[in-house]
Coordinates of C-alpha atoms and ligand atoms in Angstrom, one line a residue:
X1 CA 3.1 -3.8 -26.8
X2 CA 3.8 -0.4 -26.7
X3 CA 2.3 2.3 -24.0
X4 CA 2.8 5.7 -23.9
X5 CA 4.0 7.3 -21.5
X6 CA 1.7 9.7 -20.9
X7 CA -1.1 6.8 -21.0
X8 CA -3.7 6.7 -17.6
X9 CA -3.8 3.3 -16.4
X10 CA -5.7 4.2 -13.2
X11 CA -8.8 1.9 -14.0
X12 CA -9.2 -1.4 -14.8
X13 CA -10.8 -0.6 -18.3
X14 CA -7.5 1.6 -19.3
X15 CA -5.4 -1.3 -18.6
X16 CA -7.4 -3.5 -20.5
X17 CA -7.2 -1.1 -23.2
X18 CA -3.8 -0.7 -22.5
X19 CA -3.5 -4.5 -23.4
X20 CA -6.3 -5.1 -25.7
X21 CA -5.3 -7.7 -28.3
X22 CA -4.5 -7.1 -32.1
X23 CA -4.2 -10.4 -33.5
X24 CA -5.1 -13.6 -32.4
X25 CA -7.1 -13.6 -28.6
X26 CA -8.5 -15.9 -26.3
X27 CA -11.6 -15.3 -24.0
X28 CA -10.7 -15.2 -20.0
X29 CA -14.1 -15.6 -17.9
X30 CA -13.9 -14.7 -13.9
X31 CA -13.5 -17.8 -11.9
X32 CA -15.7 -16.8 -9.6
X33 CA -19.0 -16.2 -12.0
X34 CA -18.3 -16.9 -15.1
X35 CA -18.5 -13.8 -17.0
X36 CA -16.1 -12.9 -19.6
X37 CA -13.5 -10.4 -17.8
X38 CA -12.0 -9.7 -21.6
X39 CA -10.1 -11.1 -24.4
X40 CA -6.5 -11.6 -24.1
X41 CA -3.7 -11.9 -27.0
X42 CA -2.2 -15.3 -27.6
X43 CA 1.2 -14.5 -29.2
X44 CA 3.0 -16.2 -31.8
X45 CA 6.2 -17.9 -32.0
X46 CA 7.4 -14.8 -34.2
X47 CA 6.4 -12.8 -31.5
X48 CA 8.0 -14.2 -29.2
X49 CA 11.4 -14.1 -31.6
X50 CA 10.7 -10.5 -32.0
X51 CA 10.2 -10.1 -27.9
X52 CA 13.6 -11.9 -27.3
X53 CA 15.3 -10.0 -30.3
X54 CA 14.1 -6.7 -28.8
X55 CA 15.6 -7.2 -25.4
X56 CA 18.7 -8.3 -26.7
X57 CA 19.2 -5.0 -28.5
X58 CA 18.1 -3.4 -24.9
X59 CA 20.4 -5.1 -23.1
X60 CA 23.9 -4.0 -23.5
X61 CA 22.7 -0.5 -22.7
X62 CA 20.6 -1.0 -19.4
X63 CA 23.7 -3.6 -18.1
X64 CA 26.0 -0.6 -19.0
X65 CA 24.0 1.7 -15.9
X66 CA 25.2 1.6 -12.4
X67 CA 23.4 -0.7 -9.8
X68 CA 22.4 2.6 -8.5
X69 CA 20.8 4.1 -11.3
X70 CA 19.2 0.7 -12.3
X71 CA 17.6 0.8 -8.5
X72 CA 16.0 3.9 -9.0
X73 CA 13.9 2.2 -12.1
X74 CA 12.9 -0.1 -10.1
X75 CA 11.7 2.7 -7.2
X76 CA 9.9 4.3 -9.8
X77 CA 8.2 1.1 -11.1
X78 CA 7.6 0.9 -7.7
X79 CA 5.8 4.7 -7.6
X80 CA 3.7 3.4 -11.1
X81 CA 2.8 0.2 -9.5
X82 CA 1.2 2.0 -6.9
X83 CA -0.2 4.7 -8.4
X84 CA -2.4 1.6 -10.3
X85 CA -2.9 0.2 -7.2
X86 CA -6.5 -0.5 -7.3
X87 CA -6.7 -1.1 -10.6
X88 CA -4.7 -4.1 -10.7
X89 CA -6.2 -5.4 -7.8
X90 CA -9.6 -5.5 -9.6
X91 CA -8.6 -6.6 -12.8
X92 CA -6.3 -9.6 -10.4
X93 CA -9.4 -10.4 -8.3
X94 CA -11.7 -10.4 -11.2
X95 CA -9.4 -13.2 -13.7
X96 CA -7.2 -15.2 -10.8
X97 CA -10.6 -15.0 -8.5
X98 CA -8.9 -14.3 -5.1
X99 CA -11.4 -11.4 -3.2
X100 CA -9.7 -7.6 -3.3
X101 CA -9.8 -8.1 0.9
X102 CA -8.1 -10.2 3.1
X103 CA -4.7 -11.1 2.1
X104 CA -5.3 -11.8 -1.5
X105 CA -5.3 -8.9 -4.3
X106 CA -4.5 -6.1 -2.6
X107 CA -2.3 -7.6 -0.6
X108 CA -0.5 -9.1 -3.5
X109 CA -0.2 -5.7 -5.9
X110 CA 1.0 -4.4 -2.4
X111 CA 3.9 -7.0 -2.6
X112 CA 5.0 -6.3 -6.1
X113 CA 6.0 -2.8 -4.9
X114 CA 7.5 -3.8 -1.8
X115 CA 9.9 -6.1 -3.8
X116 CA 10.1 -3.7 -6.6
X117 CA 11.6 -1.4 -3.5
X118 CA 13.3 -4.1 -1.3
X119 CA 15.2 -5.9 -4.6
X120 CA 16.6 -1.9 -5.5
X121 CA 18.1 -1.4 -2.1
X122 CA 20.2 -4.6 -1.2
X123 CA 23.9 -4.0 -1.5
X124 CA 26.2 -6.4 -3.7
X125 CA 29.6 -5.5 -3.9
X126 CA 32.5 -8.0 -5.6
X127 CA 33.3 -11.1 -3.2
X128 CA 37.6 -10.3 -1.9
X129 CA 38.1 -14.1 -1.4
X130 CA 42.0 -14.0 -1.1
X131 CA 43.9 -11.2 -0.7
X132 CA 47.3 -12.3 0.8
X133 CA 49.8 -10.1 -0.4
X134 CA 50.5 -12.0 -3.7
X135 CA 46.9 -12.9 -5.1
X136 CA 44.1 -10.7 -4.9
X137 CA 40.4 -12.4 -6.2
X138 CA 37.3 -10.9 -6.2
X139 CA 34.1 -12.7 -7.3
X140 CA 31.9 -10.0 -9.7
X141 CA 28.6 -10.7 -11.0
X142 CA 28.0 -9.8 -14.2
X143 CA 24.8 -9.3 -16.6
X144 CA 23.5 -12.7 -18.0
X145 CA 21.7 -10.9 -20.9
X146 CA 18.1 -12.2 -21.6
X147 CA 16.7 -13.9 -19.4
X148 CA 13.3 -16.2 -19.5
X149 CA 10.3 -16.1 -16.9
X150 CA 8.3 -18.3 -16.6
X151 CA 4.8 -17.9 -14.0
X152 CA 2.1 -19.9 -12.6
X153 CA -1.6 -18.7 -12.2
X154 CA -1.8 -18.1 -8.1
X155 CA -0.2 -15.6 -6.9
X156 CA 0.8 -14.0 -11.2
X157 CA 1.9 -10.9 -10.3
X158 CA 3.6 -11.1 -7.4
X159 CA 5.3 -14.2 -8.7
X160 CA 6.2 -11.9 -11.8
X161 CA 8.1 -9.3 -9.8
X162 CA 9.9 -11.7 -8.2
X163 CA 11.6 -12.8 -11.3
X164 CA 11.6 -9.2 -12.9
X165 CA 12.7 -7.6 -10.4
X166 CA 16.4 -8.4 -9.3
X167 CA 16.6 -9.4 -13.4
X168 CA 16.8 -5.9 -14.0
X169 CA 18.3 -4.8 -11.0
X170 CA 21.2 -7.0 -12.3
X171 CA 21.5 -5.5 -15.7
X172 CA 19.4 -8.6 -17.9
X173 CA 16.4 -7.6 -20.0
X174 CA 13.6 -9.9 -19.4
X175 CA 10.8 -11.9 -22.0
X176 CA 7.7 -12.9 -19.7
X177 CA 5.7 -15.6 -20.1
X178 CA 2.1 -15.7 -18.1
X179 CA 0.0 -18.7 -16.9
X180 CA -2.2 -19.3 -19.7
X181 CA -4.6 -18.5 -16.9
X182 CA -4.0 -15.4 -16.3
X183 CA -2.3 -13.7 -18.9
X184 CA -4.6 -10.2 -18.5
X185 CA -3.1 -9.5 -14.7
X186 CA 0.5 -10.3 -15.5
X187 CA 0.2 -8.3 -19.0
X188 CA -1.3 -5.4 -17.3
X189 CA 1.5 -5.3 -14.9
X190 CA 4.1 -5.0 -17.5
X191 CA 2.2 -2.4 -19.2
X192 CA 2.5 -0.5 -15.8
X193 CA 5.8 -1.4 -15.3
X194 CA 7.3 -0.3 -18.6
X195 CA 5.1 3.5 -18.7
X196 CA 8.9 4.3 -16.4
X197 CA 11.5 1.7 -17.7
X198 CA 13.2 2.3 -21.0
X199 CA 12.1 0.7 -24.1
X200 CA 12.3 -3.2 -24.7
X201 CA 13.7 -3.7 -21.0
X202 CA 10.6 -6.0 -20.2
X203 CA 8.5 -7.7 -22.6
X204 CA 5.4 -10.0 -21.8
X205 CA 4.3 -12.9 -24.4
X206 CA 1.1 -14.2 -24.2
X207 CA 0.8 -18.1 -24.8
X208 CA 0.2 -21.5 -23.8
X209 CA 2.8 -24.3 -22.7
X210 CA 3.9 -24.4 -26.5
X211 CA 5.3 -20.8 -25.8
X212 CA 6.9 -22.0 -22.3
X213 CA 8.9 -24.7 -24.2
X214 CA 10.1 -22.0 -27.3
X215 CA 11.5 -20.1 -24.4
X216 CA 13.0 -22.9 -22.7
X217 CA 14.9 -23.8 -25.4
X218 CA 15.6 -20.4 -26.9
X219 CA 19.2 -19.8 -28.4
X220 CA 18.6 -16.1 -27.4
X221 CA 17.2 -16.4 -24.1
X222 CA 20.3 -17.3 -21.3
X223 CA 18.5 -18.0 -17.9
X224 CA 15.1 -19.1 -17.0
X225 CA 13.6 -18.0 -14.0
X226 CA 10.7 -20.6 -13.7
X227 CA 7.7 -20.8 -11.0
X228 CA 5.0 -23.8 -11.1
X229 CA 4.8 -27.5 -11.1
X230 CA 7.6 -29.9 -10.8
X231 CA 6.6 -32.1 -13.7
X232 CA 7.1 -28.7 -16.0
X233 CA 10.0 -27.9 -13.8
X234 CA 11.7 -31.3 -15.2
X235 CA 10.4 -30.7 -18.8
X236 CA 12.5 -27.3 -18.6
X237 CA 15.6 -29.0 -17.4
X238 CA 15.3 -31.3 -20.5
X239 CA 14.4 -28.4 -22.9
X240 CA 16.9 -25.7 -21.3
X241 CA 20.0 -28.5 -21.8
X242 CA 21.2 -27.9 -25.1
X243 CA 21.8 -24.3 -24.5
X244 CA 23.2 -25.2 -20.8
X245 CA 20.8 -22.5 -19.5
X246 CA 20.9 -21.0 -16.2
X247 CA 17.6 -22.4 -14.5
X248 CA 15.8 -21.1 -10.7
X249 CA 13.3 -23.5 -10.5
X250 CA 10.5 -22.7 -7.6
X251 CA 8.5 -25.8 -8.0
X252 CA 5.4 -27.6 -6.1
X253 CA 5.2 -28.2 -2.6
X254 CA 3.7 -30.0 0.4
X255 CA 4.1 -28.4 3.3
X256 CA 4.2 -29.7 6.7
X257 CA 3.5 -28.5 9.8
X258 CA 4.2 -30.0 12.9
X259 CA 2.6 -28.8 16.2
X260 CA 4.3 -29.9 19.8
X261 CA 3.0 -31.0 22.7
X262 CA 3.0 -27.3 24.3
X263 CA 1.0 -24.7 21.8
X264 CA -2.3 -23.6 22.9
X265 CA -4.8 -24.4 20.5
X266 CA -7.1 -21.8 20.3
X267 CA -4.1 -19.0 20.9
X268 CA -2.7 -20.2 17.3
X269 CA -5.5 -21.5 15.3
X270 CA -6.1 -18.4 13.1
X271 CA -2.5 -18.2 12.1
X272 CA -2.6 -22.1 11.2
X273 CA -6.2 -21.0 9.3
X274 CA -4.4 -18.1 7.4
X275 CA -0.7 -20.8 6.7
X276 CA -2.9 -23.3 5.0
X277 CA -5.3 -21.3 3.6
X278 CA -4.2 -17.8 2.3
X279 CA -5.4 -17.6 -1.5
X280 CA -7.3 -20.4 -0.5
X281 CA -4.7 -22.8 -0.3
X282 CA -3.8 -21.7 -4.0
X283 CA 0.0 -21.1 -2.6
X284 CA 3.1 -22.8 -2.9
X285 CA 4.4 -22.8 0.4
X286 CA 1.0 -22.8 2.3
X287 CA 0.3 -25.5 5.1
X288 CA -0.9 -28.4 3.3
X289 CA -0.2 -31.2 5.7
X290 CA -1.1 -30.3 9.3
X291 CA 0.5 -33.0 12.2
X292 CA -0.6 -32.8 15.9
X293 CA 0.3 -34.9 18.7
X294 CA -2.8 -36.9 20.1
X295 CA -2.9 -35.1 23.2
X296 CA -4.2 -31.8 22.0
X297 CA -5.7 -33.7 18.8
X298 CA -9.6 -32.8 19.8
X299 CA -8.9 -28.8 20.7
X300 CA -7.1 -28.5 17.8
X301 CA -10.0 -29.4 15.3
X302 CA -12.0 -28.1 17.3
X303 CA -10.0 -24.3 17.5
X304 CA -9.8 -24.8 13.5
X305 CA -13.4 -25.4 13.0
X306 CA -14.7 -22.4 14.8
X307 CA -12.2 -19.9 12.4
X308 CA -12.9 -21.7 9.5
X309 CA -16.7 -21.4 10.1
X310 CA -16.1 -17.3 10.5
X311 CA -14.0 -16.5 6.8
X312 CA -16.1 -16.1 4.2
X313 CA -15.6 -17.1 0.7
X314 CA -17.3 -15.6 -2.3
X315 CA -17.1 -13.4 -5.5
X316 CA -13.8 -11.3 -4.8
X317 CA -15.1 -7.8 -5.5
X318 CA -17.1 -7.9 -2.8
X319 CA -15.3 -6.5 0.2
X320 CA -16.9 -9.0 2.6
X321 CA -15.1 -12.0 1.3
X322 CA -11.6 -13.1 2.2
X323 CA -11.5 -16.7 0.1
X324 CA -12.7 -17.4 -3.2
X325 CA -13.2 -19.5 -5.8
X326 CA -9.9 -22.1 -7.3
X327 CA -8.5 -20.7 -10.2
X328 CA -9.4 -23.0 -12.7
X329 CA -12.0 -26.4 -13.1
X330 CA -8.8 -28.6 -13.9
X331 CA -7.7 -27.5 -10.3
X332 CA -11.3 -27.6 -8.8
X333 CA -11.4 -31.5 -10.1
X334 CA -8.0 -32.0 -8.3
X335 CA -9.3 -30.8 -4.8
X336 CA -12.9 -32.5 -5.3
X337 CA -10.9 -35.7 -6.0
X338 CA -8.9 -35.8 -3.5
X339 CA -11.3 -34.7 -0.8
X340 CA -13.7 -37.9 -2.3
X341 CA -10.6 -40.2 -1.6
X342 CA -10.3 -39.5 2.0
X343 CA -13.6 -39.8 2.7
X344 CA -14.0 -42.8 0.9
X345 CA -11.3 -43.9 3.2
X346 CA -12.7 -43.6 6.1
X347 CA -11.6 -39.9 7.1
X348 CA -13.8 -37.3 9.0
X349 CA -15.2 -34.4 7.1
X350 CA -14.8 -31.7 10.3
X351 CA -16.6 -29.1 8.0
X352 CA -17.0 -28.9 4.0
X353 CA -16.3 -31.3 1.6
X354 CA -19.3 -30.5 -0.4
X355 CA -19.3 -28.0 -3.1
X356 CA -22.9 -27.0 -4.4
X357 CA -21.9 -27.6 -8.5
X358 CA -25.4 -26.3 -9.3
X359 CA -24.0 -22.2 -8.6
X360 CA -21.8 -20.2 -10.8
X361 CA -17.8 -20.3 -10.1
X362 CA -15.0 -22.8 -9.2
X363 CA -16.0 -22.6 -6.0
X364 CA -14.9 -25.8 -3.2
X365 CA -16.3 -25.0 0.3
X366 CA -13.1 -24.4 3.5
X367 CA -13.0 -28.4 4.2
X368 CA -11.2 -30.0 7.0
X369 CA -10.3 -33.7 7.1
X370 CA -9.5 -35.5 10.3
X371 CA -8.5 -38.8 10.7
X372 CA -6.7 -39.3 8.0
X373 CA -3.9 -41.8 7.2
X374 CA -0.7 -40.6 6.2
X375 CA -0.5 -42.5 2.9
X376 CA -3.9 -41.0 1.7
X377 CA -4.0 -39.0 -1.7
X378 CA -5.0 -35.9 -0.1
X379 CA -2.0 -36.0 2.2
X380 CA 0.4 -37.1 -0.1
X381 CA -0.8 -35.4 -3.1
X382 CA -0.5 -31.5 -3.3
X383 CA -3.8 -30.8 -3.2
X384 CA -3.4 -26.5 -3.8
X385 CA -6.8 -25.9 -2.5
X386 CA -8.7 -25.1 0.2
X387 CA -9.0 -28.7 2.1
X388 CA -6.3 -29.6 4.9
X389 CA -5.4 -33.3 6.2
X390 CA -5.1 -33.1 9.8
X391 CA -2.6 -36.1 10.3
X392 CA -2.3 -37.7 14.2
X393 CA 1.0 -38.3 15.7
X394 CA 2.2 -40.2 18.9
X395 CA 5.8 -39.4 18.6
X396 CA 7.9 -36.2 17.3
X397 CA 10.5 -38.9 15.3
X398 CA 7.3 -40.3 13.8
X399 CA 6.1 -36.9 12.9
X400 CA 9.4 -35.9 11.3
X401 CA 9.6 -39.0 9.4
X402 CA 5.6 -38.2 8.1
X403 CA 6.9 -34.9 7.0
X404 CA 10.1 -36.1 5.2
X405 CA 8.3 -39.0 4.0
X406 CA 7.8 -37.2 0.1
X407 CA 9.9 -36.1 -2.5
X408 CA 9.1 -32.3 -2.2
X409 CA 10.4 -30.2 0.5
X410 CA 9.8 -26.3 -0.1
X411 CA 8.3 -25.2 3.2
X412 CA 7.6 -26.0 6.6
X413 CA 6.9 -25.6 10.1
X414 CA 6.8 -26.1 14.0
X415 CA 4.6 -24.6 16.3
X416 CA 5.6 -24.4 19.6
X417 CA 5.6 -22.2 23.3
X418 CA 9.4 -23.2 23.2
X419 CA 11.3 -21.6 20.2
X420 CA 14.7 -23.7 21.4
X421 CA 12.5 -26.6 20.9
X422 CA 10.7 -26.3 18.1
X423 CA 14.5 -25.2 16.5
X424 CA 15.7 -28.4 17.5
X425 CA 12.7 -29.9 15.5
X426 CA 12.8 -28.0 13.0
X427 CA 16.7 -28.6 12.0
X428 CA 15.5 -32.2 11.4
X429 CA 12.9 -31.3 7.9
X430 CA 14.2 -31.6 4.9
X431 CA 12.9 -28.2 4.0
X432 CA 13.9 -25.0 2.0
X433 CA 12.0 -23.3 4.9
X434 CA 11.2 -24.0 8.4
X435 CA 9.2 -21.6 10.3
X436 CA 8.9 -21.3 13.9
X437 CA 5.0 -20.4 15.0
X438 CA 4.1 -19.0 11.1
X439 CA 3.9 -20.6 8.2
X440 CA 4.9 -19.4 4.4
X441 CA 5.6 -15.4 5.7
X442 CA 8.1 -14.5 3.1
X443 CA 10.3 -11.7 3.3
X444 CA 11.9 -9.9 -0.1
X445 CA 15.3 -9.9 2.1
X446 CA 15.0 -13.2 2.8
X447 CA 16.3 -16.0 0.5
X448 CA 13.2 -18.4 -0.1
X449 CA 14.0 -21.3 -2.7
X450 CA 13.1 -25.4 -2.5
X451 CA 14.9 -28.9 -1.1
X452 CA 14.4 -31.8 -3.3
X453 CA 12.3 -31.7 -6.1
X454 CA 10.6 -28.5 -5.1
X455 CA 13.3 -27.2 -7.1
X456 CA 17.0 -25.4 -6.3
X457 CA 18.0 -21.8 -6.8
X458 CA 16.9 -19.1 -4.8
X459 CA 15.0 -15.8 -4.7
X460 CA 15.4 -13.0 -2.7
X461 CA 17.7 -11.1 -1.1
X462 CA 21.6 -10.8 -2.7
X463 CA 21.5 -14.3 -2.5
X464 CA 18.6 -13.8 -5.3
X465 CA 20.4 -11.0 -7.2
X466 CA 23.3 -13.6 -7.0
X467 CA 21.2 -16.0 -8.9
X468 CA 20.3 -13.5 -12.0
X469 CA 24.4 -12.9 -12.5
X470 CA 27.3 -14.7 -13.8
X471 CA 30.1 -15.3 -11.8
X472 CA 33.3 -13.7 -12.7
X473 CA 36.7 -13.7 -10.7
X474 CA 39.2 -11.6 -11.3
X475 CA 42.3 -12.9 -10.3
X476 CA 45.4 -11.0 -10.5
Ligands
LIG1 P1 2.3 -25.3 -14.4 O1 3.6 -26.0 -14.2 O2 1.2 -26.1 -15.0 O3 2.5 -24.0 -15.3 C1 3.4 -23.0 -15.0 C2 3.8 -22.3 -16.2 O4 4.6 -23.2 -17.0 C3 2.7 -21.8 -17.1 O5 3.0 -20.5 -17.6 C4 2.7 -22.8 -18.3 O6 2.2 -22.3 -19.5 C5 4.2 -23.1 -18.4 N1 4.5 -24.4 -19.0 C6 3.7 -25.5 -19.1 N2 4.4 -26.5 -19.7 C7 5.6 -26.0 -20.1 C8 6.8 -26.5 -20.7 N3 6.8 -27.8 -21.1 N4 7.8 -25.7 -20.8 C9 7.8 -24.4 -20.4 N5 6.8 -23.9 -19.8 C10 5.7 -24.6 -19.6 O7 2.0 -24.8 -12.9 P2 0.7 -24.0 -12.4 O8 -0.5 -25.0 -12.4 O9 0.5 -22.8 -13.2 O10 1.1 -23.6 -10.9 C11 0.8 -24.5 -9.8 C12 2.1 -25.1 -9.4 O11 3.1 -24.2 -9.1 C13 1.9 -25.8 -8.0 O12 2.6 -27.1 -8.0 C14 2.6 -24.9 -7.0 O13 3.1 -25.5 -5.9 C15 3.7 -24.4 -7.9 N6 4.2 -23.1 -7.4 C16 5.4 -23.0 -6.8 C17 5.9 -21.9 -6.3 C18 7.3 -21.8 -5.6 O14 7.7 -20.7 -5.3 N7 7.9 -22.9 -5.4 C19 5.1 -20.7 -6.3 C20 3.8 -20.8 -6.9 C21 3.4 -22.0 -7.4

């Protein structure tokens, strides 16, 4: 793709010109009505080849700049990102579905330039690990050359950034790789970003999982920075072996939260609302497991009912809404399923749980569950929609050992009117994360990554610009 520079991108229809396809294109319809947003390209293995060749060229020259001059790139991707503000936000709200309000599109082109900003100012000097007189040894981090990113659909160009971002700030050139889903919002960022970085720095290829598995296994790509389901997170791991690629794998999750005996209901229930259900429940590390001791059991429904009934959810350009549809039907079916199993088990449907299938758009009503056994589907399963298990407990041990009980472990938290305590608890989930009285507020200077198989490697921070470098000690 090639923009120049003196190209407007300040509506939606420029960037779609911006990114209209030559070749080969596939239709993408708005989740939330149907109608065709616009055509995107669906790239071919040569152009991926071409993509990967290009920023190999590009990359001994931008890894040759100084961290500083590198940073102020990214502050002026920062300057372009905003100056598109709204347009992105449309064209985001109008293919991923999430409403412009609330914290959903704006909110998310919002993030890209805060990490755009936050990843150029973090400080990484060489590591002096012994200096004793007789050996000096410093660890550097180098460039790692090309690397591999690989997105999800939720949250695409937020999620993009992340990987982009300290990529370049560490001196790689960078081949993305959309969600099929939402190729327009993620290609349309890149055509933003590179009107202020130097040629072939960034390139964005537009395919399917076929493309995902060229770049996985590329011989010219060196690291993959990869967001989305564990079971393509463990098909990368088997692709990326033969070329012992450096992986960051931010896979699936199912949060818990665990409220003690001492919250007030009502006083938290809207941050509980907005931890389970921000994008509506489309997010990684959102609530998706709530656990509350029997004592408060009732209020806490209760609380959760009466903000759920007050958010409402509809087509995303209209300024009321602050939910929307699901992404996709495949995902839809996944929530509608797993909703059907706990009722059919016996659970209580406090509100929802029955999408009207005869209107436009993906579109699953809030629904909370009560009642609800541990071992059902729509606890144990990641649902990534908008329906939360509210789970019973009598015990905290038996509440921690609920919330360890599964084989992912990106996020959690505890909620309680005594941080010492709920630190205490807290220390005991086998988490990436554990937050005290929030859930899922990330921070661009704060490392964020997975336990288990929600993945290993982290973002963020140096401990994220760590991750996009190889590690060299000098030793003399
Ligand atoms: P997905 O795994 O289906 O797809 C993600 C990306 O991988 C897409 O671009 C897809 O084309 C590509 N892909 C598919 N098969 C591939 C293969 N064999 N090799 C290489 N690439 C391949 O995930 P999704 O449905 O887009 O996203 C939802 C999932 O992502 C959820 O499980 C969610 O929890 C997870 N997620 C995790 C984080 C995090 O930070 N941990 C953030 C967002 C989403």
């Amino acid at each position: 793709m090639s923009i120049q520079p003196d190209t407007q991108l300040h509506t939606c229809q420029e960037l779609l010109a911006a990114i209209a396809p030559t070749g080969e294109s596939r239709v993408i319809t708005d989740p939330a009505t149907g109608e065709v947003v616009a055509t995107a390209p669906v790239h071919t293995a040569d152009d991926l080849d071409a993509a990967v060749a290009a920023a190999r060229a590009a990359q001994p020259g931008w890894a040759a700049l100084s961290h500083a001059e590198r940073s102020e790139y990214l502050n002026k991707a920062a300057d372009a990102v905003e100056a598109s503000a709204e347009a992105l936000a449309e064209l985001l709200s109008r293919e991923q579905g999430k409403p412009l309000n609330g914290p959903n599109a704006r909110f998310e082109v919002g993030a890209c330039a805060a990490w755009l900003r936050a990843t150029a100012s973090f400080e990484l000097e060489p590591e002096v690990v012994v200096d004793d007189g007789e050996t000096r040894a410093e660890v550097h981090y180098r460039p790692l050359g090309v690397v591999g990113a690989i997105g999800p659909w939720n949250w695409p160009m937020m999620i993009s950034v992340w990987q982009i971002a300290p990529s370049l700030r560490m001196g790689n050139t960078v081949v993305v790789k959309p969600s099929e889903y939402t190729p327009l919002s993620v290609l349309a960022l890149g055509a933003v970003l590179n009107q202020v970085l130097p040629k072939d720095l960034l390139h964005v290829v537009s395919g399917g999982r076929d493309v995902g598995e060229r770049i996985s296994a590329h011989l010219g790509i060196d690291k993959i920075m990869f967001t989305g389901s564990t079971a393509t997170g463990k098909a990368i791991i088997r692709s990326s072996a033969d070329t012992v690629k450096r992986l960051t794998l931010e896979l699936g999750g199912n949060d818990a939260g665990i409220l003690l005996d001492d919250v007030d209901p009502k006083a938290i229930a809207q941050d509980l609302f907005w931890g389970a259900f921000i994008n509506t429940g489309q997010t990684c590390a959102a609530l998706k497991r709530l656990y509350v001791p029997d004592s408060i059991y009732d209020q806490v429904c209760d609380a959760l009912v009466e903000v759920a009934e007050q958010m409402p959810m509809g087509v995303g350009l209209d300024e009321n809404n602050v939910l929307g549809p699901l992404q996709n039907k495949a995902q839809f079916n996944i929530v509608a399923r797993l909703v059907e199993a706990a009722k059919a088990s016996g659970a209580r449907v406090l509100i929802g749980g029955n999408p009207d299938e005869s209107q436009p758009g993906y579109f699953y009503p809030t629904t909370l569950v009560a009642d609800i056994d541990n071992d059902n589907p729509l606890v144990a399963e990641e649902q990534f929609g908008p329906a939360l298990p509210i789970i019973r407990y009598s015990t905290v041990d038996e509440a921690v050992q609920m919330a360890n009980g599964l084989d992912v472990g990106l996020g959690a938290s505890v909620w309680s009117a005594d941080p010492a305590k709920a630190r205490q608890v807290a220390a005991r989930i086998e988490a990436g994360t554990v937050w005290i009285n929030k859930h899922g507020a990330v921070d661009p200077r704060i490392p964020f990554g997975g336990a288990k198989q929600s993945g290993y490697g982290l973002e963020f921070g140096v401990a994220g610009l760590k991750g996009l470098g190889t590690p060299q000690v000098i030793n003399g």
